[in-house]
Amino acid sequence: MQTHQIYLIGGDDDEVAIFTEGRFEASCVLTCEYRGKQIKAIESDFFEALCVIRKEMAKENLIPFCYGASLNVFPSRMSRGMAAGKVAYKMEMRIPATKDQIVGIFKQGPDVMPATVELQKEYFDEWLLSLV
């Protein structure tokens, strides 16, 4: 099991959540602990599990500060299948994504742009259209 300590946007100064990865048969299990609570998601990949947890956290106006919750980051079908959704691409409008733009979804960096699940999906859809 691998754990990740991730800062929370919208929380108290230096407030963090602990995300723990696990596997159960063919499923990806992600558990998030913060504020004495635990949220567990069992999905086909870790990105999807992170999205489920983010939707719950959004009810408290919290967003994890990591690439998996960044506006301009989204996994490809291949990364979801081969890497269990643990990596994704940083996207820039009108520019196809390359392997140089792959980031770990639980990693943090100065270019993370915290966003809701819905805004992140909208940005991804707009990025796809910008490539046409």
CSV table of C-alpha atoms in Angstrom, one decimal:
chain,number,residue,atom,x,y,z
A,1,MET,CA,0.0,0.0,0.0
A,2,GLN,CA,1.3,3.4,-0.9
A,3,THR,CA,0.3,6.6,1.0
A,4,HIS,CA,0.3,10.2,-0.1
A,5,GLN,CA,0.1,13.3,2.1
A,6,ILE,CA,-1.7,16.0,0.1
A,7,TYR,CA,-2.4,19.6,1.2
A,8,LEU,CA,-6.0,20.7,1.1
A,9,ILE,CA,-7.1,23.9,-0.7
A,10,GLY,CA,-10.0,25.5,1.3
A,11,GLY,CA,-8.9,24.0,4.6
A,12,ASP,CA,-6.9,25.4,7.5
A,13,ASP,CA,-3.3,26.4,6.9
A,14,ASP,CA,-1.1,23.4,6.3
A,15,GLU,CA,-4.2,21.1,6.5
A,16,VAL,CA,-3.5,17.7,4.8
A,17,ALA,CA,-5.3,14.6,3.8
A,18,ILE,CA,-3.7,11.1,3.7
A,19,PHE,CA,-4.6,9.1,0.6
A,20,THR,CA,-3.9,5.4,0.7
A,21,GLU,CA,-3.8,3.3,-2.5
A,22,GLY,CA,-4.8,-0.4,-2.5
A,23,ARG,CA,-6.0,-3.1,-4.9
A,24,PHE,CA,-8.9,-5.5,-4.5
A,25,GLU,CA,-9.1,-8.1,-7.3
A,26,ALA,CA,-9.2,-5.9,-10.5
A,27,SER,CA,-10.3,-2.8,-8.7
A,28,CYS,CA,-8.4,0.2,-7.4
A,29,VAL,CA,-9.2,1.2,-3.8
A,30,LEU,CA,-8.4,4.7,-2.6
A,31,THR,CA,-9.0,5.8,0.9
A,32,CYS,CA,-8.8,9.4,2.1
A,33,GLU,CA,-8.5,10.4,5.7
A,34,TYR,CA,-8.9,14.0,6.9
A,35,ARG,CA,-10.6,15.8,9.8
A,36,GLY,CA,-11.2,12.5,11.5
A,37,LYS,CA,-13.2,11.2,8.6
A,38,GLN,CA,-12.5,8.5,6.0
A,39,ILE,CA,-13.8,8.3,2.5
A,40,LYS,CA,-13.2,5.2,0.5
A,41,ALA,CA,-13.7,4.7,-3.3
A,42,ILE,CA,-13.4,1.5,-5.2
A,43,GLU,CA,-13.2,2.1,-9.0
A,44,SER,CA,-11.7,0.8,-12.2
A,45,ASP,CA,-8.7,3.2,-11.8
A,46,PHE,CA,-7.1,5.5,-9.3
A,47,PHE,CA,-8.0,8.7,-11.2
A,48,GLU,CA,-11.7,7.8,-11.1
A,49,ALA,CA,-11.4,6.9,-7.4
A,50,LEU,CA,-9.8,10.2,-6.7
A,51,CYS,CA,-12.7,12.0,-8.6
A,52,VAL,CA,-15.2,10.2,-6.4
A,53,ILE,CA,-13.4,11.3,-3.3
A,54,ARG,CA,-13.0,14.9,-4.6
A,55,LYS,CA,-16.8,15.1,-5.2
A,56,GLU,CA,-17.3,14.3,-1.5
A,57,MET,CA,-14.7,16.7,-0.3
A,58,ALA,CA,-16.2,19.5,-2.5
A,59,LYS,CA,-19.2,19.4,-0.2
A,60,GLU,CA,-16.9,21.0,2.4
A,61,ASN,CA,-15.3,23.3,-0.3
A,62,LEU,CA,-12.0,21.3,-0.2
A,63,ILE,CA,-9.8,20.4,-3.1
A,64,PRO,CA,-6.6,18.3,-2.8
A,65,PHE,CA,-3.5,20.1,-4.0
A,66,CYS,CA,-2.2,17.6,-6.5
A,67,TYR,CA,-2.0,17.1,-10.3
A,68,GLY,CA,-5.0,14.7,-10.2
A,69,ALA,CA,-7.1,17.6,-9.1
A,70,SER,CA,-5.6,20.2,-11.4
A,71,LEU,CA,-7.7,21.9,-14.1
A,72,ASN,CA,-5.4,21.1,-17.0
A,73,VAL,CA,-4.5,17.5,-16.1
A,74,PHE,CA,-6.4,14.4,-17.3
A,75,PRO,CA,-5.5,10.8,-18.0
A,76,SER,CA,-5.6,9.2,-21.4
A,77,ARG,CA,-7.4,5.9,-22.0
A,78,MET,CA,-4.1,4.2,-22.2
A,79,SER,CA,-2.8,5.6,-18.9
A,80,ARG,CA,-6.0,4.6,-17.2
A,81,GLY,CA,-5.6,1.0,-18.5
A,82,MET,CA,-1.8,0.5,-18.3
A,83,ALA,CA,-1.0,2.6,-15.3
A,84,ALA,CA,-4.3,2.2,-13.4
A,85,GLY,CA,-4.9,5.9,-13.8
A,86,LYS,CA,-2.0,6.9,-11.6
A,87,VAL,CA,-0.5,9.1,-14.3
A,88,ALA,CA,-2.1,11.8,-16.5
A,89,TYR,CA,-1.2,14.4,-19.1
A,90,LYS,CA,-0.8,18.1,-18.5
A,91,MET,CA,-2.8,19.7,-21.3
A,92,GLU,CA,-2.4,23.0,-23.2
A,93,MET,CA,-5.1,24.3,-25.6
A,94,ARG,CA,-4.3,23.5,-29.3
A,95,ILE,CA,-1.2,21.5,-28.4
A,96,PRO,CA,-1.3,17.6,-28.4
A,97,ALA,CA,-0.1,16.0,-25.2
A,98,THR,CA,3.3,14.3,-25.3
A,99,LYS,CA,5.0,11.9,-22.9
A,100,ASP,CA,7.0,14.9,-21.6
A,101,GLN,CA,3.8,16.1,-20.1
A,102,ILE,CA,3.0,13.0,-18.0
A,103,VAL,CA,2.6,13.6,-14.2
A,104,GLY,CA,1.7,11.5,-11.3
A,105,ILE,CA,-1.8,12.3,-10.1
A,106,PHE,CA,-0.8,12.3,-6.4
A,107,LYS,CA,2.3,14.5,-7.0
A,108,GLN,CA,2.3,18.3,-6.3
A,109,GLY,CA,4.0,21.1,-8.2
A,110,PRO,CA,3.9,24.9,-8.6
A,111,ASP,CA,1.8,24.6,-11.7
A,112,VAL,CA,-1.1,22.7,-10.1
A,113,MET,CA,-4.4,24.6,-10.7
A,114,PRO,CA,-6.9,23.3,-8.2
A,115,ALA,CA,-10.3,22.7,-9.8
A,116,THR,CA,-13.5,20.8,-9.2
A,117,VAL,CA,-14.1,17.5,-11.0
A,118,GLU,CA,-16.7,19.1,-13.2
A,119,LEU,CA,-14.4,22.0,-14.3
A,120,GLN,CA,-11.5,19.6,-14.9
A,121,LYS,CA,-13.7,17.5,-17.2
A,122,GLU,CA,-15.0,20.6,-19.0
A,123,TYR,CA,-11.4,21.7,-19.6
A,124,PHE,CA,-10.5,18.3,-21.0
A,125,ASP,CA,-13.5,18.4,-23.4
A,126,GLU,CA,-12.5,21.9,-24.5
A,127,TRP,CA,-8.9,20.8,-25.0
A,128,LEU,CA,-10.0,17.8,-27.2
A,129,LEU,CA,-12.1,20.2,-29.4
A,130,SER,CA,-9.1,22.6,-29.6
A,131,LEU,CA,-7.1,19.9,-31.4
A,132,VAL,CA,-9.5,19.6,-34.3
